[in-house]
Amino acid sequence: MPAKIYSDKHADLNVLKDKTLAVLGFGSQGHAHALNLKDSGCKVIIGLYKGSKSIRVAKRHGFEVMEVAEAVQQADVIMIGVPDMKQAEVYEKEIKPNLSKGKTLLFTHGFAIHFELIKPPRGVSVIMVAPKGPGHIVRSQYKEGKGVPALIAVLKGSSKASKNIALAWAS
């Protein structure tokens, strides 16, 4: 399938307005996505491991912070923003047991899905929103009323709403 170029006019942020969005991890990409979504009027929660140094930082930014398993249970869309080398382990222990049909997993690149380190169950949608810049640039461009290009993808078998969720998140 050839690439298609989308812009903000193709995205409807209202797709996310009645959903709870969880960002797992509050590092380079996680903090930028979480803050941009929050500033766009979305309900965002942060999932972190017990004792994480990022708990204080996320709370200082006004986020509700909880352990990963609880965030997965509460969220409709779950961004996996933990380091690549930890994703499969966190998925197996904390995410997978708390997933339910109708939820959406969001990745910032396709490594874990492409190489099948993570195998989502049927009924769980999988999307990718991959900004073409580090988190601090994603955040600073948003604050200037701009943005960075991003790639989106939807895993075959995901819900029909998945593309619209990916476009809204990217916007």
PDB file of C-alpha atoms in Angstrom:
ATOM      1  CA  MET A   1       0.000   0.000   0.000  1.00  0.00           C
ATOM      2  CA  PRO A   2       1.485   3.385  -0.939  1.00  0.00           C
ATOM      3  CA  ALA A   3       2.156   5.952   1.762  1.00  0.00           C
ATOM      4  CA  LYS A   4      -0.523   8.574   2.326  1.00  0.00           C
ATOM      5  CA  ILE A   5       0.144  11.994   3.802  1.00  0.00           C
ATOM      6  CA  TYR A   6      -2.274  13.242   6.437  1.00  0.00           C
ATOM      7  CA  SER A   7      -2.437  16.580   8.213  1.00  0.00           C
ATOM      8  CA  ASP A   8      -4.300  18.015  11.191  1.00  0.00           C
ATOM      9  CA  LYS A   9      -7.374  18.508   8.996  1.00  0.00           C
ATOM     10  CA  HIS A  10      -7.673  14.688   8.835  1.00  0.00           C
ATOM     11  CA  ALA A  11      -7.579  14.305  12.618  1.00  0.00           C
ATOM     12  CA  ASP A  12     -10.469  14.701  15.041  1.00  0.00           C
ATOM     13  CA  LEU A  13      -9.317  15.151  18.626  1.00  0.00           C
ATOM     14  CA  ASN A  14     -12.874  14.460  19.784  1.00  0.00           C
ATOM     15  CA  VAL A  15     -12.111  10.772  19.108  1.00  0.00           C
ATOM     16  CA  LEU A  16     -10.016  10.863  22.305  1.00  0.00           C
ATOM     17  CA  LYS A  17     -12.173  13.159  24.455  1.00  0.00           C
ATOM     18  CA  ASP A  18     -14.252  10.449  26.137  1.00  0.00           C
ATOM     19  CA  LYS A  19     -11.334   8.051  26.561  1.00  0.00           C
ATOM     20  CA  THR A  20      -8.786   7.574  29.304  1.00  0.00           C
ATOM     21  CA  LEU A  21      -5.285   7.640  27.848  1.00  0.00           C
ATOM     22  CA  ALA A  22      -2.440   5.961  29.721  1.00  0.00           C
ATOM     23  CA  VAL A  23       1.173   6.765  29.063  1.00  0.00           C
ATOM     24  CA  LEU A  24       3.407   4.049  30.488  1.00  0.00           C
ATOM     25  CA  GLY A  25       6.753   5.651  31.182  1.00  0.00           C
ATOM     26  CA  PHE A  26       7.548   9.336  31.576  1.00  0.00           C
ATOM     27  CA  GLY A  27      10.829   9.549  29.681  1.00  0.00           C
ATOM     28  CA  SER A  28      11.708  11.364  26.470  1.00  0.00           C
ATOM     29  CA  GLN A  29       8.648  10.438  24.398  1.00  0.00           C
ATOM     30  CA  GLY A  30       6.289   9.627  27.286  1.00  0.00           C
ATOM     31  CA  HIS A  31       6.443  13.027  28.945  1.00  0.00           C
ATOM     32  CA  ALA A  32       6.004  14.863  25.626  1.00  0.00           C
ATOM     33  CA  HIS A  33       2.991  12.808  24.543  1.00  0.00           C
ATOM     34  CA  ALA A  34       1.395  13.031  27.994  1.00  0.00           C
ATOM     35  CA  LEU A  35       1.832  16.802  28.322  1.00  0.00           C
ATOM     36  CA  ASN A  36       0.707  17.526  24.760  1.00  0.00           C
ATOM     37  CA  LEU A  37      -2.409  15.359  25.167  1.00  0.00           C
ATOM     38  CA  LYS A  38      -3.199  16.904  28.560  1.00  0.00           C
ATOM     39  CA  ASP A  39      -2.786  20.422  27.162  1.00  0.00           C
ATOM     40  CA  SER A  40      -5.129  19.400  24.315  1.00  0.00           C
ATOM     41  CA  GLY A  41      -7.867  18.623  26.843  1.00  0.00           C
ATOM     42  CA  CYS A  42      -7.511  14.839  27.016  1.00  0.00           C
ATOM     43  CA  LYS A  43      -7.724  12.728  30.170  1.00  0.00           C
ATOM     44  CA  VAL A  44      -4.225  11.301  30.664  1.00  0.00           C
ATOM     45  CA  ILE A  45      -2.940   9.033  33.417  1.00  0.00           C
ATOM     46  CA  ILE A  46       0.647   7.915  33.911  1.00  0.00           C
ATOM     47  CA  GLY A  47       1.719   4.343  34.634  1.00  0.00           C
ATOM     48  CA  LEU A  48       5.082   3.880  36.323  1.00  0.00           C
ATOM     49  CA  TYR A  49       6.779   1.146  38.319  1.00  0.00           C
ATOM     50  CA  LYS A  50       6.815   1.453  42.087  1.00  0.00           C
ATOM     51  CA  GLY A  51       9.753   3.601  43.170  1.00  0.00           C
ATOM     52  CA  SER A  52      10.278   5.267  39.769  1.00  0.00           C
ATOM     53  CA  LYS A  53      12.142   8.567  39.911  1.00  0.00           C
ATOM     54  CA  SER A  54       9.612   9.929  37.417  1.00  0.00           C
ATOM     55  CA  ILE A  55       6.668   9.704  39.850  1.00  0.00           C
ATOM     56  CA  ARG A  56       7.474  13.068  41.455  1.00  0.00           C
ATOM     57  CA  VAL A  57       8.037  14.719  38.083  1.00  0.00           C
ATOM     58  CA  ALA A  58       4.752  13.458  36.616  1.00  0.00           C
ATOM     59  CA  LYS A  59       2.816  14.503  39.746  1.00  0.00           C
ATOM     60  CA  ARG A  60       4.450  17.940  39.612  1.00  0.00           C
ATOM     61  CA  HIS A  61       2.968  18.280  36.124  1.00  0.00           C
ATOM     62  CA  GLY A  62      -0.475  17.511  37.547  1.00  0.00           C
ATOM     63  CA  PHE A  63      -0.848  13.906  36.422  1.00  0.00           C
ATOM     64  CA  GLU A  64      -2.524  11.103  38.296  1.00  0.00           C
ATOM     65  CA  VAL A  65       0.200   8.480  38.643  1.00  0.00           C
ATOM     66  CA  MET A  66      -0.356   4.806  39.358  1.00  0.00           C
ATOM     67  CA  GLU A  67       1.372   1.500  38.863  1.00  0.00           C
ATOM     68  CA  VAL A  68       1.420   0.122  35.318  1.00  0.00           C
ATOM     69  CA  ALA A  69      -1.150  -2.660  35.896  1.00  0.00           C
ATOM     70  CA  GLU A  70      -3.728  -0.232  37.294  1.00  0.00           C
ATOM     71  CA  ALA A  71      -3.148   2.268  34.475  1.00  0.00           C
ATOM     72  CA  VAL A  72      -3.749  -0.491  31.904  1.00  0.00           C
ATOM     73  CA  GLN A  73      -6.973  -1.504  33.658  1.00  0.00           C
ATOM     74  CA  GLN A  74      -8.285   2.079  33.688  1.00  0.00           C
ATOM     75  CA  ALA A  75      -7.227   3.163  30.197  1.00  0.00           C
ATOM     76  CA  ASP A  76      -8.828   2.818  26.792  1.00  0.00           C
ATOM     77  CA  VAL A  77      -5.636   3.663  24.894  1.00  0.00           C
ATOM     78  CA  ILE A  78      -2.274   2.608  26.334  1.00  0.00           C
ATOM     79  CA  MET A  79       1.011   4.038  25.076  1.00  0.00           C
ATOM     80  CA  ILE A  80       3.953   1.781  25.821  1.00  0.00           C
ATOM     81  CA  GLY A  81       6.717   4.302  26.415  1.00  0.00           C
ATOM     82  CA  VAL A  82       9.069   2.157  28.473  1.00  0.00           C
ATOM     83  CA  PRO A  83      12.575   1.446  27.117  1.00  0.00           C
ATOM     84  CA  ASP A  84      12.739  -1.091  24.272  1.00  0.00           C
ATOM     85  CA  MET A  85      14.745  -3.619  26.284  1.00  0.00           C
ATOM     86  CA  LYS A  86      12.059  -3.637  29.004  1.00  0.00           C
ATOM     87  CA  GLN A  87       8.929  -3.650  26.833  1.00  0.00           C
ATOM     88  CA  ALA A  88       8.456  -7.414  26.448  1.00  0.00           C
ATOM     89  CA  GLU A  89       8.948  -8.052  30.183  1.00  0.00           C
ATOM     90  CA  VAL A  90       6.622  -5.210  31.239  1.00  0.00           C
ATOM     91  CA  TYR A  91       4.076  -6.380  28.677  1.00  0.00           C
ATOM     92  CA  GLU A  92       4.045  -9.979  29.953  1.00  0.00           C
ATOM     93  CA  LYS A  93       3.979  -9.102  33.667  1.00  0.00           C
ATOM     94  CA  GLU A  94       1.970  -5.884  33.882  1.00  0.00           C
ATOM     95  CA  ILE A  95       0.142  -5.135  30.636  1.00  0.00           C
ATOM     96  CA  LYS A  96      -1.092  -8.424  29.144  1.00  0.00           C
ATOM     97  CA  PRO A  97      -2.849  -9.697  32.313  1.00  0.00           C
ATOM     98  CA  ASN A  98      -4.752  -6.392  32.544  1.00  0.00           C
ATOM     99  CA  LEU A  99      -5.759  -5.969  28.894  1.00  0.00           C
ATOM    100  CA  SER A 100      -9.337  -6.457  27.857  1.00  0.00           C
ATOM    101  CA  LYS A 101     -11.127  -6.532  24.540  1.00  0.00           C
ATOM    102  CA  GLY A 102     -11.649  -3.123  22.966  1.00  0.00           C
ATOM    103  CA  LYS A 103      -8.476  -1.499  24.295  1.00  0.00           C
ATOM    104  CA  THR A 104      -5.796  -0.030  22.052  1.00  0.00           C
ATOM    105  CA  LEU A 105      -2.044  -0.421  22.486  1.00  0.00           C
ATOM    106  CA  LEU A 106       0.064   2.393  21.070  1.00  0.00           C
ATOM    107  CA  PHE A 107       3.754   2.161  20.235  1.00  0.00           C
ATOM    108  CA  THR A 108       6.137   4.903  19.131  1.00  0.00           C
ATOM    109  CA  HIS A 109       7.869   2.526  16.734  1.00  0.00           C
ATOM    110  CA  GLY A 110       7.204  -0.930  15.372  1.00  0.00           C
ATOM    111  CA  PHE A 111      10.136  -2.946  16.746  1.00  0.00           C
ATOM    112  CA  ALA A 112       8.329  -4.996  19.420  1.00  0.00           C
ATOM    113  CA  ILE A 113       5.377  -5.826  17.169  1.00  0.00           C
ATOM    114  CA  HIS A 114       7.335  -6.436  13.972  1.00  0.00           C
ATOM    115  CA  PHE A 115       9.748  -8.846  15.665  1.00  0.00           C
ATOM    116  CA  GLU A 116       6.901 -10.400  17.696  1.00  0.00           C
ATOM    117  CA  LEU A 117       8.444  -9.623  21.074  1.00  0.00           C
ATOM    118  CA  ILE A 118       4.912  -8.559  21.982  1.00  0.00           C
ATOM    119  CA  LYS A 119       1.931 -10.536  20.673  1.00  0.00           C
ATOM    120  CA  PRO A 120      -1.325  -8.747  21.521  1.00  0.00           C
ATOM    121  CA  PRO A 121      -4.462 -10.852  22.002  1.00  0.00           C
ATOM    122  CA  ARG A 122      -7.411 -10.775  19.601  1.00  0.00           C
ATOM    123  CA  GLY A 123      -9.762  -7.920  20.299  1.00  0.00           C
ATOM    124  CA  VAL A 124      -6.974  -5.518  21.289  1.00  0.00           C
ATOM    125  CA  SER A 125      -6.075  -2.966  18.628  1.00  0.00           C
ATOM    126  CA  VAL A 126      -2.475  -1.972  17.942  1.00  0.00           C
ATOM    127  CA  ILE A 127      -1.368   1.342  16.477  1.00  0.00           C
ATOM    128  CA  MET A 128       1.874   3.201  16.051  1.00  0.00           C
ATOM    129  CA  VAL A 129       2.378   6.940  16.327  1.00  0.00           C
ATOM    130  CA  ALA A 130       6.053   7.630  15.689  1.00  0.00           C
ATOM    131  CA  PRO A 131       7.078  11.284  15.829  1.00  0.00           C
ATOM    132  CA  LYS A 132      10.146  12.044  13.772  1.00  0.00           C
ATOM    133  CA  GLY A 133      11.942  13.799  16.597  1.00  0.00           C
ATOM    134  CA  PRO A 134      13.016  13.368  20.206  1.00  0.00           C
ATOM    135  CA  GLY A 135      10.520  14.095  22.960  1.00  0.00           C
ATOM    136  CA  HIS A 136      11.863  17.530  23.865  1.00  0.00           C
ATOM    137  CA  ILE A 137      11.372  18.641  20.237  1.00  0.00           C
ATOM    138  CA  VAL A 138       7.879  17.097  20.109  1.00  0.00           C
ATOM    139  CA  ARG A 139       7.032  19.110  23.232  1.00  0.00           C
ATOM    140  CA  SER A 140       8.679  22.401  22.249  1.00  0.00           C
ATOM    141  CA  GLN A 141       7.096  22.378  18.792  1.00  0.00           C
ATOM    142  CA  TYR A 142       3.673  21.739  20.344  1.00  0.00           C
ATOM    143  CA  LYS A 143       4.151  24.655  22.752  1.00  0.00           C
ATOM    144  CA  GLU A 144       4.943  26.884  19.746  1.00  0.00           C
ATOM    145  CA  GLY A 145       1.695  25.825  18.083  1.00  0.00           C
ATOM    146  CA  LYS A 146       3.534  23.685  15.571  1.00  0.00           C
ATOM    147  CA  GLY A 147       4.322  19.991  15.346  1.00  0.00           C
ATOM    148  CA  VAL A 148       6.713  17.399  14.018  1.00  0.00           C
ATOM    149  CA  PRO A 149       5.952  14.914  11.265  1.00  0.00           C
ATOM    150  CA  ALA A 150       4.902  11.496  12.545  1.00  0.00           C
ATOM    151  CA  LEU A 151       4.361   8.112  11.015  1.00  0.00           C
ATOM    152  CA  ILE A 152       1.211   6.210  11.898  1.00  0.00           C
ATOM    153  CA  ALA A 153       0.386   2.563  11.359  1.00  0.00           C
ATOM    154  CA  VAL A 154      -2.464   0.237  12.247  1.00  0.00           C
ATOM    155  CA  LEU A 155      -1.879  -3.476  12.773  1.00  0.00           C
ATOM    156  CA  LYS A 156      -4.055  -5.711  10.623  1.00  0.00           C
ATOM    157  CA  GLY A 157      -7.032  -6.957  12.633  1.00  0.00           C
ATOM    158  CA  SER A 158      -7.350  -3.776  14.714  1.00  0.00           C
ATOM    159  CA  SER A 159     -10.693  -2.015  15.128  1.00  0.00           C
ATOM    160  CA  LYS A 160     -12.056   0.317  12.465  1.00  0.00           C
ATOM    161  CA  ALA A 161     -11.612   3.229  14.900  1.00  0.00           C
ATOM    162  CA  SER A 162      -7.858   2.603  15.204  1.00  0.00           C
ATOM    163  CA  LYS A 163      -6.753   4.836  12.344  1.00  0.00           C
ATOM    164  CA  ASN A 164      -8.780   7.744  13.721  1.00  0.00           C
ATOM    165  CA  ILE A 165      -7.293   7.192  17.180  1.00  0.00           C
ATOM    166  CA  ALA A 166      -3.781   7.212  15.683  1.00  0.00           C
ATOM    167  CA  LEU A 167      -4.476  10.404  13.706  1.00  0.00           C
ATOM    168  CA  ALA A 168      -5.946  12.161  16.746  1.00  0.00           C
ATOM    169  CA  TRP A 169      -3.019  11.133  18.963  1.00  0.00           C
ATOM    170  CA  ALA A 170      -0.499  12.258  16.317  1.00  0.00           C
ATOM    171  CA  SER A 171      -2.285  15.589  15.967  1.00  0.00           C
TER     172      SER A 171
END
